Short mmCIF file of C-alpha atoms in Angstrom, two decimals:
data_model
loop_
_atom_site.label_atom_id
_atom_site.label_comp_id
_atom_site.label_asym_id
_atom_site.label_seq_id
_atom_site.Cartn_x
_atom_site.Cartn_y
_atom_site.Cartn_z
CA UNK A 1 -31.77 64.21 -8.09
CA UNK A 2 -28.57 65.59 -6.60
CA UNK A 3 -27.75 68.91 -8.27
CA UNK A 4 -24.00 68.29 -8.18
CA UNK A 5 -24.43 64.95 -9.91
CA UNK A 6 -26.66 66.48 -12.59
CA UNK A 7 -24.20 69.27 -13.42
CA UNK A 8 -21.33 66.78 -13.56
CA UNK A 9 -23.09 64.61 -16.13
CA UNK A 10 -22.05 65.27 -19.68
CA UNK A 11 -24.55 66.90 -22.01
CA UNK A 12 -26.15 64.63 -24.61
CA UNK A 13 -25.32 61.53 -22.56
CA UNK A 14 -27.69 58.97 -21.05
CA UNK A 15 -26.66 56.83 -18.09
CA UNK A 16 -28.42 53.57 -17.23
CA UNK A 17 -28.13 51.11 -14.36
CA UNK A 18 -29.66 47.66 -13.85
CA UNK A 19 -30.14 46.41 -10.27
CA UNK A 20 -31.20 43.09 -8.81
CA UNK A 21 -34.65 43.65 -7.32
CA UNK A 22 -33.98 41.06 -4.61
CA UNK A 23 -30.23 41.05 -3.99
CA UNK A 24 -28.62 38.45 -1.76
CA UNK A 25 -27.33 40.69 1.01
CA UNK A 26 -25.69 37.79 2.84
CA UNK A 27 -23.65 36.62 -0.14
CA UNK A 28 -22.30 39.51 -2.22
CA UNK A 29 -20.03 37.20 -4.18
CA UNK A 30 -23.04 35.27 -5.49
CA UNK A 31 -24.63 38.54 -6.64
CA UNK A 32 -21.42 39.50 -8.41
CA UNK A 33 -21.28 36.23 -10.33
CA UNK A 34 -24.98 36.54 -11.15
CA UNK A 35 -24.63 40.08 -12.49
CA UNK A 36 -21.53 39.27 -14.55
CA UNK A 37 -23.36 36.31 -16.09
CA UNK A 38 -26.36 38.54 -16.80
CA UNK A 39 -24.16 40.90 -18.84
CA UNK A 40 -23.44 38.11 -21.34
CA UNK A 41 -27.08 36.98 -21.36
CA UNK A 42 -28.42 40.49 -21.91
CA UNK A 43 -26.01 41.35 -24.72
CA UNK A 44 -26.84 38.08 -26.43
CA UNK A 45 -30.54 38.91 -26.07
CA UNK A 46 -30.29 42.36 -27.66
CA UNK A 47 -27.46 41.57 -30.10
CA UNK A 48 -29.79 41.13 -33.13
CA UNK A 49 -31.17 44.64 -32.50
CA UNK A 50 -27.82 46.27 -31.80
CA UNK A 51 -26.16 44.84 -34.91
CA UNK A 52 -28.73 46.55 -37.12
CA UNK A 53 -28.33 49.93 -35.47
CA UNK A 54 -25.82 52.66 -36.36
CA UNK A 55 -25.02 54.74 -33.30
CA UNK A 56 -24.40 58.46 -33.61
CA UNK A 57 -21.43 58.51 -31.23
CA UNK A 58 -21.27 55.71 -28.66
CA UNK A 59 -23.00 52.30 -28.60
CA UNK A 60 -25.08 50.71 -25.87
CA UNK A 61 -22.77 48.97 -23.38
CA UNK A 62 -22.97 47.19 -20.06
CA UNK A 63 -20.41 46.30 -17.42
CA UNK A 64 -20.34 45.27 -13.80
CA UNK A 65 -20.05 47.96 -11.09
CA UNK A 66 -19.14 47.16 -7.51
CA UNK A 67 -20.95 48.64 -4.52
CA UNK A 68 -19.92 52.26 -3.97
CA UNK A 69 -21.32 55.26 -2.13
CA UNK A 70 -24.40 53.44 -0.86
CA UNK A 71 -25.34 52.24 -4.37
CA UNK A 72 -25.47 48.42 -4.44
CA UNK A 73 -23.55 46.36 -6.97
CA UNK A 74 -25.17 46.53 -10.39
CA UNK A 75 -24.54 46.48 -14.12
CA UNK A 76 -24.80 49.60 -16.19
CA UNK A 77 -23.24 51.92 -18.71
CA UNK A 78 -23.49 55.29 -20.42
CA UNK A 79 -23.90 56.38 -24.03
CA UNK A 80 -23.20 59.74 -25.64
CA UNK A 81 -25.93 60.15 -28.25
CA UNK A 82 -24.90 63.56 -29.61
CA UNK A 83 -27.46 65.08 -31.97
CA UNK A 84 -29.42 61.85 -32.37
CA UNK A 85 -32.10 61.88 -29.69
CA UNK A 86 -33.50 58.67 -31.18
CA UNK A 87 -30.44 56.83 -29.85
CA UNK A 88 -31.50 57.80 -26.33
CA UNK A 89 -35.06 56.55 -26.82
CA UNK A 90 -33.81 53.39 -28.48
CA UNK A 91 -31.92 52.68 -25.25
CA UNK A 92 -35.18 53.18 -23.33
CA UNK A 93 -36.78 50.58 -25.59
CA UNK A 94 -33.85 48.21 -25.04
CA UNK A 95 -34.13 48.53 -21.26
CA UNK A 96 -37.85 47.78 -21.40
CA UNK A 97 -37.11 44.65 -23.41
CA UNK A 98 -34.32 43.64 -21.04
CA UNK A 99 -36.42 44.05 -17.89
CA UNK A 100 -39.25 42.11 -19.53
CA UNK A 101 -36.93 39.21 -20.43
CA UNK A 102 -35.13 39.36 -17.06
CA UNK A 103 -37.79 40.18 -14.42
CA UNK A 104 -35.22 39.94 -11.64
CA UNK A 105 -33.78 43.29 -12.82
CA UNK A 106 -34.98 46.88 -12.46
CA UNK A 107 -33.51 49.68 -14.58
CA UNK A 108 -32.92 53.32 -13.76
CA UNK A 109 -31.80 55.86 -16.36
CA UNK A 110 -31.21 59.59 -16.56
CA UNK A 111 -29.45 62.26 -18.59
CA UNK A 112 -28.26 65.78 -17.81
CA UNK A 113 -31.92 66.85 -17.56
CA UNK A 114 -32.52 64.28 -14.83
CA UNK A 115 -35.48 61.88 -15.08
CA UNK A 116 -36.22 62.60 -18.73
CA UNK A 117 -38.92 59.90 -18.81
CA UNK A 118 -41.02 62.09 -16.52
CA UNK A 119 -40.57 65.02 -18.90
CA UNK A 120 -42.18 62.99 -21.67
CA UNK A 121 -45.22 62.13 -19.52
CA UNK A 122 -45.35 65.41 -17.58
CA UNK A 123 -49.04 66.03 -18.44
CA UNK A 124 -50.14 62.95 -16.51
CA UNK A 125 -47.90 63.06 -13.42
CA UNK A 126 -49.34 63.45 -9.90
CA UNK A 127 -48.92 66.93 -8.40
CA UNK A 128 -46.54 65.79 -5.69
CA UNK A 129 -43.99 64.46 -8.21
CA UNK A 130 -41.36 66.98 -9.33
CA UNK A 131 -37.58 66.92 -10.03
CA UNK A 132 -36.80 67.35 -6.33
CA UNK A 133 -39.03 64.47 -5.18
CA UNK A 134 -38.31 62.02 -8.02
CA UNK A 135 -34.84 60.84 -7.01
CA UNK A 136 -34.62 57.03 -6.83
CA UNK A 137 -38.37 56.72 -7.46
CA UNK A 138 -38.55 55.97 -11.20
CA UNK A 139 -37.71 52.48 -12.51
CA UNK A 140 -38.28 50.27 -15.52
CA UNK A 141 -39.30 46.79 -14.40
CA UNK A 142 -40.95 43.84 -16.17
CA UNK A 143 -41.26 45.91 -19.34
CA UNK A 144 -43.27 48.69 -17.66
CA UNK A 145 -42.69 52.05 -15.95
CA UNK A 146 -42.84 52.06 -12.15
CA UNK A 147 -43.00 55.11 -9.88
CA UNK A 148 -42.72 54.68 -6.13
CA UNK A 149 -45.91 56.26 -4.73
CA UNK A 150 -46.37 58.91 -2.07
CA UNK A 151 -48.99 57.88 0.54
CA UNK A 152 -51.99 60.21 0.60
CA UNK A 153 -53.20 58.91 3.98
CA UNK A 154 -51.85 56.79 6.79
CA UNK A 155 -51.62 53.12 6.01
CA UNK A 156 -51.02 53.60 2.27
CA UNK A 157 -47.98 52.09 0.61
CA UNK A 158 -45.24 54.47 -0.38
CA UNK A 159 -42.65 56.96 0.81
CA UNK A 160 -43.18 60.53 2.05
CA UNK A 161 -42.79 63.24 -0.56
CA UNK A 162 -39.84 64.92 1.13
CA UNK A 163 -38.03 61.62 1.74
CA UNK A 164 -35.17 60.67 -0.58
CA UNK A 165 -34.95 56.86 -0.49
CA UNK A 166 -31.70 55.05 -1.05
CA UNK A 167 -31.47 52.67 -3.98
CA UNK A 168 -31.66 49.72 -1.58
CA UNK A 169 -34.82 51.09 0.08
CA UNK A 170 -36.41 51.81 -3.31
CA UNK A 171 -35.71 48.30 -4.58
CA UNK A 172 -37.11 46.77 -1.40
CA UNK A 173 -40.37 48.70 -1.81
CA UNK A 174 -40.55 47.81 -5.49
CA UNK A 175 -40.06 44.13 -4.68
CA UNK A 176 -42.57 43.95 -1.84
CA UNK A 177 -45.32 46.14 -3.39
CA UNK A 178 -44.80 45.74 -7.13
CA UNK A 179 -48.41 46.34 -8.16
CA UNK A 180 -48.75 49.44 -5.99
CA UNK A 181 -45.67 50.98 -7.62
CA UNK A 182 -46.91 50.50 -11.18
CA UNK A 183 -47.40 53.83 -12.97
CA UNK A 184 -50.93 54.86 -13.93
CA UNK A 185 -52.31 53.68 -17.29
CA UNK A 186 -52.22 57.22 -18.72
CA UNK A 187 -48.52 57.58 -17.90
CA UNK A 188 -47.67 54.20 -19.40
CA UNK A 189 -49.73 54.96 -22.51
CA UNK A 190 -47.92 58.27 -23.03
CA UNK A 191 -44.55 56.53 -22.78
CA UNK A 192 -45.74 53.79 -25.13
CA UNK A 193 -46.68 56.38 -27.77
CA UNK A 194 -43.15 57.81 -27.69
CA UNK A 195 -41.68 54.34 -28.21
CA UNK A 196 -44.21 53.26 -30.84
CA UNK A 197 -42.65 51.78 -33.95
CA UNK A 198 -39.69 49.97 -32.39
CA UNK A 199 -37.95 47.77 -33.42
CA UNK A 200 -39.09 48.43 -37.02
CA UNK A 201 -38.13 52.07 -36.47
CA UNK A 202 -34.47 51.04 -36.58
CA UNK A 203 -34.65 50.23 -40.27
CA UNK A 204 -36.93 53.19 -40.99
CA UNK A 205 -34.29 55.51 -39.53
CA UNK A 206 -31.66 54.36 -42.06
CA UNK A 207 -30.98 56.10 -45.37
CA UNK A 208 -29.08 54.56 -48.28
CA UNK A 209 -27.17 56.83 -50.66
CA UNK A 210 -24.73 56.34 -53.54
CA UNK A 211 -21.26 57.79 -53.07
CA UNK A 212 -18.05 57.94 -55.07
CA UNK A 213 -15.53 56.77 -52.48
CA UNK A 214 -11.89 55.66 -52.57
CA UNK A 215 -11.71 51.88 -52.87
CA UNK A 216 -10.15 51.54 -49.41
CA UNK A 217 -13.09 53.27 -47.73
CA UNK A 218 -15.58 51.19 -49.71
CA UNK A 219 -13.86 48.02 -48.49
CA UNK A 220 -13.89 49.22 -44.88
CA UNK A 221 -17.59 50.11 -44.95
CA UNK A 222 -18.45 46.75 -46.49
CA UNK A 223 -17.05 45.07 -43.36
CA UNK A 224 -17.91 47.75 -40.78
CA UNK A 225 -20.86 49.90 -41.90
CA UNK A 226 -21.04 51.43 -38.41
CA UNK A 227 -17.77 53.31 -39.05
CA UNK A 228 -19.71 55.80 -41.14
CA UNK A 229 -20.76 57.54 -37.88
CA UNK A 230 -17.27 58.50 -36.62
CA UNK A 231 -16.29 59.54 -40.15
CA UNK A 232 -19.28 61.87 -40.43
CA UNK A 233 -18.55 63.23 -36.95
CA UNK A 234 -14.90 63.88 -37.87
CA UNK A 235 -15.95 65.83 -40.96
CA UNK A 236 -18.82 67.63 -39.23
CA UNK A 237 -16.61 68.79 -36.31
CA UNK A 238 -13.47 69.46 -38.37
CA UNK A 239 -11.11 72.32 -37.65
CA UNK A 240 -8.25 73.87 -39.66
CA UNK A 241 -5.74 71.48 -38.10
CA UNK A 242 -7.80 68.48 -39.21
CA UNK A 243 -7.99 69.77 -42.77
CA UNK A 244 -4.21 69.93 -42.99
CA UNK A 245 -4.26 66.14 -43.22
CA UNK A 246 -6.62 66.35 -46.20
CA UNK A 247 -4.30 68.28 -48.49
CA UNK A 248 -2.74 65.27 -50.16
CA UNK A 249 -4.89 62.27 -49.07
CA UNK A 250 -2.02 59.87 -48.44
CA UNK A 251 -4.27 57.16 -46.97
CA UNK A 252 -7.23 57.22 -49.36
CA UNK A 253 -6.16 58.74 -52.70
CA UNK A 254 -8.92 60.23 -54.79
CA UNK A 255 -7.88 58.46 -58.01
CA UNK A 256 -9.17 55.11 -56.65
CA UNK A 257 -12.80 56.21 -56.31
CA UNK A 258 -15.59 53.74 -57.03
CA UNK A 259 -19.37 54.07 -56.89
CA UNK A 260 -20.81 52.32 -53.84
CA UNK A 261 -23.92 52.40 -51.66
CA UNK A 262 -23.47 53.72 -48.11
CA UNK A 263 -25.94 53.35 -45.24
CA UNK A 264 -26.45 56.43 -43.06
CA UNK A 265 -28.88 57.25 -40.33
CA UNK A 266 -31.17 60.15 -41.14
CA UNK A 267 -29.31 62.32 -38.64
CA UNK A 268 -25.89 61.50 -40.13
CA UNK A 269 -27.13 62.10 -43.67
CA UNK A 270 -28.61 65.47 -42.68
CA UNK A 271 -25.32 66.52 -41.08
CA UNK A 272 -23.43 65.75 -44.28
CA UNK A 273 -25.94 67.45 -46.56
CA UNK A 274 -26.11 70.72 -44.67
CA UNK A 275 -22.33 71.20 -44.79
CA UNK A 276 -21.07 73.37 -47.66
CA UNK A 277 -17.45 72.48 -48.30
CA UNK A 278 -14.91 73.04 -51.09
CA UNK A 279 -12.02 70.54 -51.17
CA UNK A 280 -8.39 71.63 -51.36
CA UNK A 281 -7.11 71.71 -54.93
CA UNK A 282 -4.19 69.48 -53.90
CA UNK A 283 -6.48 66.73 -52.57
CA UNK A 284 -7.37 65.39 -56.04
CA UNK A 285 -11.12 65.64 -55.41
CA UNK A 286 -12.81 67.52 -58.23
CA UNK A 287 -16.57 67.88 -58.42
CA UNK A 288 -18.60 67.91 -61.66
CA UNK A 289 -21.07 70.65 -62.47
CA UNK A 290 -24.11 70.90 -60.21
CA UNK A 291 -26.30 69.97 -63.15
CA UNK A 292 -24.50 66.63 -63.48
CA UNK A 293 -26.81 63.71 -62.58
CA UNK A 294 -24.19 62.22 -60.22
CA UNK A 295 -23.11 65.48 -58.60
CA UNK A 296 -24.65 64.58 -55.24
CA UNK A 297 -22.88 61.18 -55.21
CA UNK A 298 -19.54 62.89 -55.92
CA UNK A 299 -20.11 65.58 -53.29
CA UNK A 300 -21.26 63.16 -50.59
CA UNK A 301 -18.38 60.79 -51.28
CA UNK A 302 -15.89 63.67 -51.13
CA UNK A 303 -17.16 64.77 -47.70
CA UNK A 304 -17.15 61.23 -46.34
CA UNK A 305 -13.62 60.63 -47.65
CA UNK A 306 -12.45 63.74 -45.80
CA UNK A 307 -13.95 62.34 -42.60
CA UNK A 308 -12.09 59.05 -42.96
CA UNK A 309 -8.83 60.81 -43.79
CA UNK A 310 -9.18 62.96 -40.67
CA UNK A 311 -9.81 59.84 -38.58
CA UNK A 312 -6.70 58.15 -39.96
CA UNK A 313 -4.60 61.24 -39.27
CA UNK A 314 -5.47 60.90 -35.58
CA UNK A 315 -4.62 57.21 -35.32
CA UNK A 316 -1.73 56.07 -33.22
CA UNK A 317 0.84 53.48 -34.14
CA UNK A 318 -0.69 50.01 -33.71
CA UNK A 319 0.89 47.48 -31.42
CA UNK A 320 3.51 45.25 -33.00
CA UNK A 321 1.97 42.30 -31.15
CA UNK A 322 -0.91 40.87 -33.22
CA UNK A 323 -4.30 40.54 -31.54
CA UNK A 324 -5.17 37.08 -30.31
CA UNK A 325 -7.96 35.26 -32.16
CA UNK A 326 -11.41 36.00 -30.82
CA UNK A 327 -11.86 32.31 -30.02
CA UNK A 328 -9.14 32.65 -27.35
CA UNK A 329 -11.26 35.10 -25.38
CA UNK A 330 -12.82 33.24 -22.43
CA UNK A 331 -16.07 35.19 -22.85
CA UNK A 332 -16.53 34.31 -26.53
CA UNK A 333 -17.66 30.72 -26.01
CA UNK A 334 -20.41 31.69 -23.58
CA UNK A 335 -21.53 34.56 -25.81
CA UNK A 336 -21.66 32.30 -28.88
CA UNK A 337 -23.67 29.67 -27.00
CA UNK A 338 -26.13 32.34 -25.88
CA UNK A 339 -26.58 33.47 -29.48
CA UNK A 340 -27.31 29.91 -30.59
CA UNK A 341 -29.89 29.46 -27.82
CA UNK A 342 -31.61 32.70 -28.86
CA UNK A 343 -31.86 31.47 -32.48
CA UNK A 344 -29.55 34.14 -33.84
CA UNK A 345 -28.29 32.00 -36.76
CA UNK A 346 -31.88 31.27 -37.90
CA UNK A 347 -31.18 27.62 -38.67
CA UNK A 348 -28.49 28.39 -41.28
CA UNK A 349 -26.03 25.59 -42.03
CA UNK A 350 -22.65 26.11 -40.40
CA UNK A 351 -20.19 27.20 -43.07
CA UNK A 352 -22.79 28.59 -45.48
CA UNK A 353 -22.39 32.11 -46.87
CA UNK A 354 -25.21 33.56 -44.78
CA UNK A 355 -23.94 31.78 -41.65
CA UNK A 356 -20.48 33.27 -42.15
CA UNK A 357 -22.01 36.73 -42.61
CA UNK A 358 -23.92 36.40 -39.34
CA UNK A 359 -20.79 35.10 -37.63
CA UNK A 360 -18.77 38.11 -38.84
CA UNK A 361 -21.42 40.48 -37.49
CA UNK A 362 -21.38 38.65 -34.15
CA UNK A 363 -17.58 38.85 -33.93
CA UNK A 364 -17.59 42.58 -34.70
CA UNK A 365 -20.28 43.16 -32.09
CA UNK A 366 -18.33 41.12 -29.53
CA UNK A 367 -15.15 43.14 -30.16
CA UNK A 368 -17.00 46.45 -29.82
CA UNK A 369 -19.32 45.71 -26.91
CA UNK A 370 -17.88 42.97 -24.70
CA UNK A 371 -14.11 43.06 -25.26
CA UNK A 372 -13.75 46.83 -24.61
CA UNK A 373 -15.84 46.45 -21.45
CA UNK A 374 -13.60 43.65 -20.22
CA UNK A 375 -10.49 45.71 -20.94
CA UNK A 376 -11.91 48.83 -19.30
CA UNK A 377 -12.49 46.91 -16.06
CA UNK A 378 -8.86 45.83 -16.07
CA UNK A 379 -7.78 49.35 -16.89
CA UNK A 380 -9.67 50.74 -13.90
CA UNK A 381 -7.97 48.26 -11.60
CA UNK A 382 -4.47 48.76 -13.01
CA UNK A 383 -4.65 52.50 -13.68
CA UNK A 384 -3.84 52.04 -17.35
CA UNK A 385 -3.15 55.71 -18.04
CA UNK A 386 -0.32 57.83 -16.69
CA UNK A 387 -0.35 61.55 -16.02
CA UNK A 388 3.39 61.56 -16.74
CA UNK A 389 2.48 61.36 -20.43
CA UNK A 390 0.52 64.60 -20.07
CA UNK A 391 3.46 66.57 -18.70
CA UNK A 392 5.94 64.99 -21.10
CA UNK A 393 3.70 65.64 -24.10
CA UNK A 394 3.27 69.27 -23.09
CA UNK A 395 7.03 69.69 -22.65
CA UNK A 396 7.70 68.19 -26.06
CA UNK A 397 5.15 70.56 -27.60
CA UNK A 398 6.67 73.64 -25.94
CA UNK A 399 10.24 72.66 -26.82
CA UNK A 400 9.38 71.83 -30.44
CA UNK A 401 10.45 74.21 -33.19
CA UNK A 402 7.60 76.09 -34.85
CA UNK A 403 7.49 77.41 -38.39
CA UNK A 404 5.80 80.31 -40.18
CA UNK A 405 2.57 78.24 -40.20
CA UNK A 406 2.43 78.10 -36.41
CA UNK A 407 3.12 75.44 -33.80
CA UNK A 408 3.88 72.02 -35.23
CA UNK A 409 1.93 69.11 -33.82
CA UNK A 410 3.52 65.71 -33.21
CA UNK A 411 3.74 63.11 -35.95
CA UNK A 412 0.83 60.68 -36.01
CA UNK A 413 0.38 57.29 -37.57
CA UNK A 414 -1.37 56.53 -40.84
CA UNK A 415 -2.67 53.04 -41.67
CA UNK A 416 -0.35 52.98 -44.68
CA UNK A 417 2.52 52.48 -42.20
CA UNK A 418 4.28 55.73 -42.90
CA UNK A 419 5.10 58.56 -40.56
CA UNK A 420 4.19 62.03 -41.73
CA UNK A 421 3.28 65.29 -40.08
CA UNK A 422 -0.45 65.96 -40.01
CA UNK A 423 0.07 69.26 -41.77
CA UNK A 424 0.21 67.11 -44.92
CA UNK A 425 2.47 69.52 -46.79
CA UNK A 426 5.96 68.64 -47.99
CA UNK A 427 8.84 71.05 -47.63
CA UNK A 428 8.93 71.67 -51.35
CA UNK A 429 5.19 72.45 -51.47
CA UNK A 430 5.45 75.87 -49.82
CA UNK A 431 3.71 78.66 -51.66
CA UNK A 432 5.67 81.58 -53.00
CA UNK A 433 4.13 83.83 -50.36
CA UNK A 434 5.73 81.71 -47.66
CA UNK A 435 9.21 82.55 -48.96
CA UNK A 436 8.82 86.33 -48.84
CA UNK A 437 11.59 87.93 -46.82
CA UNK A 438 11.15 90.99 -44.71
CA UNK A 439 13.65 93.74 -45.39
CA UNK A 440 13.64 94.57 -41.71
CA UNK A 441 15.36 91.28 -40.95
CA UNK A 442 18.58 92.54 -42.53
CA UNK A 443 18.65 95.58 -40.29
CA UNK A 444 19.00 93.63 -37.05
CA UNK A 445 21.98 94.71 -35.01
CA UNK A 446 23.96 91.78 -33.66
CA UNK A 447 25.78 92.42 -30.42
CA UNK A 448 29.01 90.82 -29.28
CA UNK A 449 27.25 87.98 -27.48
CA UNK A 450 24.20 87.34 -29.66
CA UNK A 451 21.51 88.85 -31.80
CA UNK A 452 20.32 91.16 -29.01
CA UNK A 453 23.67 91.82 -27.41
CA UNK A 454 22.67 90.34 -24.04
CA UNK A 455 25.68 89.93 -21.79
CA UNK A 456 26.25 88.39 -18.32
CA UNK A 457 25.55 91.68 -16.51
CA UNK A 458 22.20 92.10 -18.24
CA UNK A 459 21.21 88.53 -17.35
CA UNK A 460 22.15 89.11 -13.70
CA UNK A 461 20.03 92.28 -13.57
CA UNK A 462 17.15 90.33 -15.10
CA UNK A 463 17.42 87.66 -12.41
CA UNK A 464 17.25 90.34 -9.70
CA UNK A 465 14.10 91.82 -11.24
CA UNK A 466 12.52 88.36 -11.39
CA UNK A 467 13.38 87.67 -7.73
CA UNK A 468 11.82 90.97 -6.66
CA UNK A 469 8.68 90.13 -8.64
CA UNK A 470 8.50 86.69 -6.99
CA UNK A 471 8.72 88.28 -3.52
CA UNK A 472 5.98 90.75 -4.38
CA UNK A 473 3.62 88.13 -5.84
CA UNK A 474 4.24 85.54 -3.15
CA UNK A 475 1.68 87.03 -0.76
CA UNK A 476 -1.04 87.55 -3.36
CA UNK A 477 -3.79 85.16 -4.47
CA UNK A 478 -1.84 84.41 -7.63
CA UNK A 479 1.22 83.28 -5.72
CA UNK A 480 -0.79 81.17 -3.30
CA UNK A 481 -2.66 79.43 -6.12
CA UNK A 482 0.44 77.44 -7.15
CA UNK A 483 1.46 74.11 -5.64
CA UNK A 484 4.96 74.40 -4.26
CA UNK A 485 7.58 71.76 -3.58
CA UNK A 486 8.13 70.57 -0.04
CA UNK A 487 11.52 71.83 1.13
CA UNK A 488 11.04 70.97 4.78
CA UNK A 489 14.02 68.61 4.53
CA UNK A 490 16.41 71.51 4.06
CA UNK A 491 19.08 71.89 6.71
CA UNK A 492 18.53 74.27 9.63
CA UNK A 493 21.63 76.22 8.72
CA UNK A 494 20.05 77.41 5.50
CA UNK A 495 17.44 79.44 7.39
CA UNK A 496 20.17 81.59 8.98
CA UNK A 497 21.32 82.69 5.56
CA UNK A 498 18.08 84.64 5.08
CA UNK A 499 17.55 88.07 6.56
CA UNK A 500 14.99 88.80 9.21
CA UNK A 501 12.69 90.58 6.75
CA UNK A 502 13.33 88.14 3.91
CA UNK A 503 11.08 85.15 3.41
CA UNK A 504 12.31 82.11 1.54
CA UNK A 505 10.53 81.45 -1.77
CA UNK A 506 9.61 77.80 -2.21
CA UNK A 507 10.32 76.37 -5.67
CA UNK A 508 7.31 75.48 -7.77
CA UNK A 509 6.43 71.95 -8.85
CA UNK A 510 5.89 72.72 -12.52
CA UNK A 511 4.61 69.27 -13.46
CA UNK A 512 2.08 69.16 -10.61
CA UNK A 513 0.75 72.63 -11.41
CA UNK A 514 0.45 71.77 -15.09
CA UNK A 515 -1.51 68.56 -14.48
CA UNK A 516 -3.70 70.20 -11.80
CA UNK A 517 -4.71 73.09 -14.04
CA UNK A 518 -5.36 70.83 -17.03
CA UNK A 519 -7.54 68.46 -15.00
CA UNK A 520 -9.49 71.38 -13.53
CA UNK A 521 -10.06 72.75 -17.03
CA UNK A 522 -11.21 69.34 -18.30
CA UNK A 523 -13.58 68.96 -15.35
CA UNK A 524 -15.10 72.41 -15.93
CA UNK A 525 -15.76 71.49 -19.58
CA UNK A 526 -18.17 68.75 -18.35
CA UNK A 527 -17.26 66.47 -21.26
CA UNK A 528 -17.78 69.15 -23.92
CA UNK A 529 -15.19 70.47 -26.35
CA UNK A 530 -12.88 73.09 -24.93
CA UNK A 531 -9.32 74.40 -24.97
CA UNK A 532 -7.90 71.77 -22.61
CA UNK A 533 -9.39 68.74 -24.41
CA UNK A 534 -8.58 70.15 -27.85
CA UNK A 535 -4.97 70.77 -26.89
CA UNK A 536 -4.51 67.30 -25.38
CA UNK A 537 -6.18 65.57 -28.34
CA UNK A 538 -3.97 67.44 -30.80
CA UNK A 539 -0.97 66.14 -28.86
CA UNK A 540 -2.26 62.58 -29.08
CA UNK A 541 -3.15 62.44 -25.35
CA UNK A 542 -6.56 61.00 -24.43
CA UNK A 543 -7.54 61.05 -20.76
CA UNK A 544 -10.49 58.97 -19.52
CA UNK A 545 -13.67 60.80 -18.44
CA UNK A 546 -14.04 61.87 -14.83
CA UNK A 547 -16.18 59.18 -13.22
CA UNK A 548 -15.74 60.46 -9.65
CA UNK A 549 -19.07 62.12 -8.89
CA UNK A 550 -17.82 63.54 -5.62
#
């Protein structure tokens, strides 16, 4: 596997691609239509499994990818699984089921460790197979694991150990010598042991717990139980800025709490339980004594409510244009027909209570899995994000007035359709310590032109010092690291105004330097949390991940 590609892949993320084993090289348009149709068929096939699963961070998703960099057109996606390694292995199980139901496809998957399937079966691998020789050799096909062999003697099927086949060459060998590429029984048995228990393991991984939650959250979870994952993540990864929104609980007041049952995964439940947290006295959440029989339900509900309040504090203002009905989506009809063919509705009468429940689950799954994929493809073509928003947001942040509590972040939207600052504190709620005056403030000497007595002569001297510093730094590595504006269009007469020993200083493009440095910082973070991403997120700016592997 290419080292640069491995280091660029985000940690705790699995990437998967599905290729046509026998692509139509003479008619690429036919392959494109075939792959796009397969996306709908595959999602309809695995929809009953996906609807029962609660993902730790990101769900399983598929979309069409055009040919690029020698990789043929295919369908694929990526999922950040976070602390839940079972999500990654559930995806392996899904891909085995998909390749078994669609034998014309072969799947390849990897994470930041590379071919992690080989790590699981490392005790049974041939000696010639290692991370350097495994690139484009490991596939899932027809529900089994396939490894392109290395010929031990002349005339054997396979590829030399030091040869790195292209994806097209690997698929051609897999298609023409399928049986010879099948992994040994010991390797397949070891992989089968790791995946033993699916799909029943999905339900076994769930944990049901009683919680005292605000009525609004209970209503939301009744319709979308999968939203418990982002709420737990928001609470688990909270910072002091996030907790400012939880001082008053404007969205989900504590006085509306009701007892309800919440479904967690074991990983999500463990994350909530290991967190020791005391709510703000202004939030309205009070916990009974630890000896109280319902103490754990109160504590768990309090933590989950904080997660939902943090999520709402980061929401943007919704569009004033209402979303079109799901029936207007051109992909919905084909998806619904595929579900009916697969027996998803289990013979329930149309209009019955259970039928409507299944239909609601299907609509939610369609909105999360297919609609975002369709929009993301359009966004890639149209360039739906603008770097101008980055520079403008940073300028607004720098020019904003700060208080004794620090820099003020922009106002964000709450679902209750009110605009408040995420600090959550009203002006009249300042503590008495915040109003303490410093006696030294009265001793400031005000000059004739301002608090510091800075006049025109002092400002002119300051400009001269700054110019001398610019000349001195211009020839250093620091000066050359900035992107400067192109002033080649300046008139020739302007050059005569400079002395022989004086070099003209080019003005800096502030916006370009700002965006360049921020993007370099984001790229160096490799998808992890860091100063650049935290700053942009706090300003309400969300840039897409870097998908350029070059």
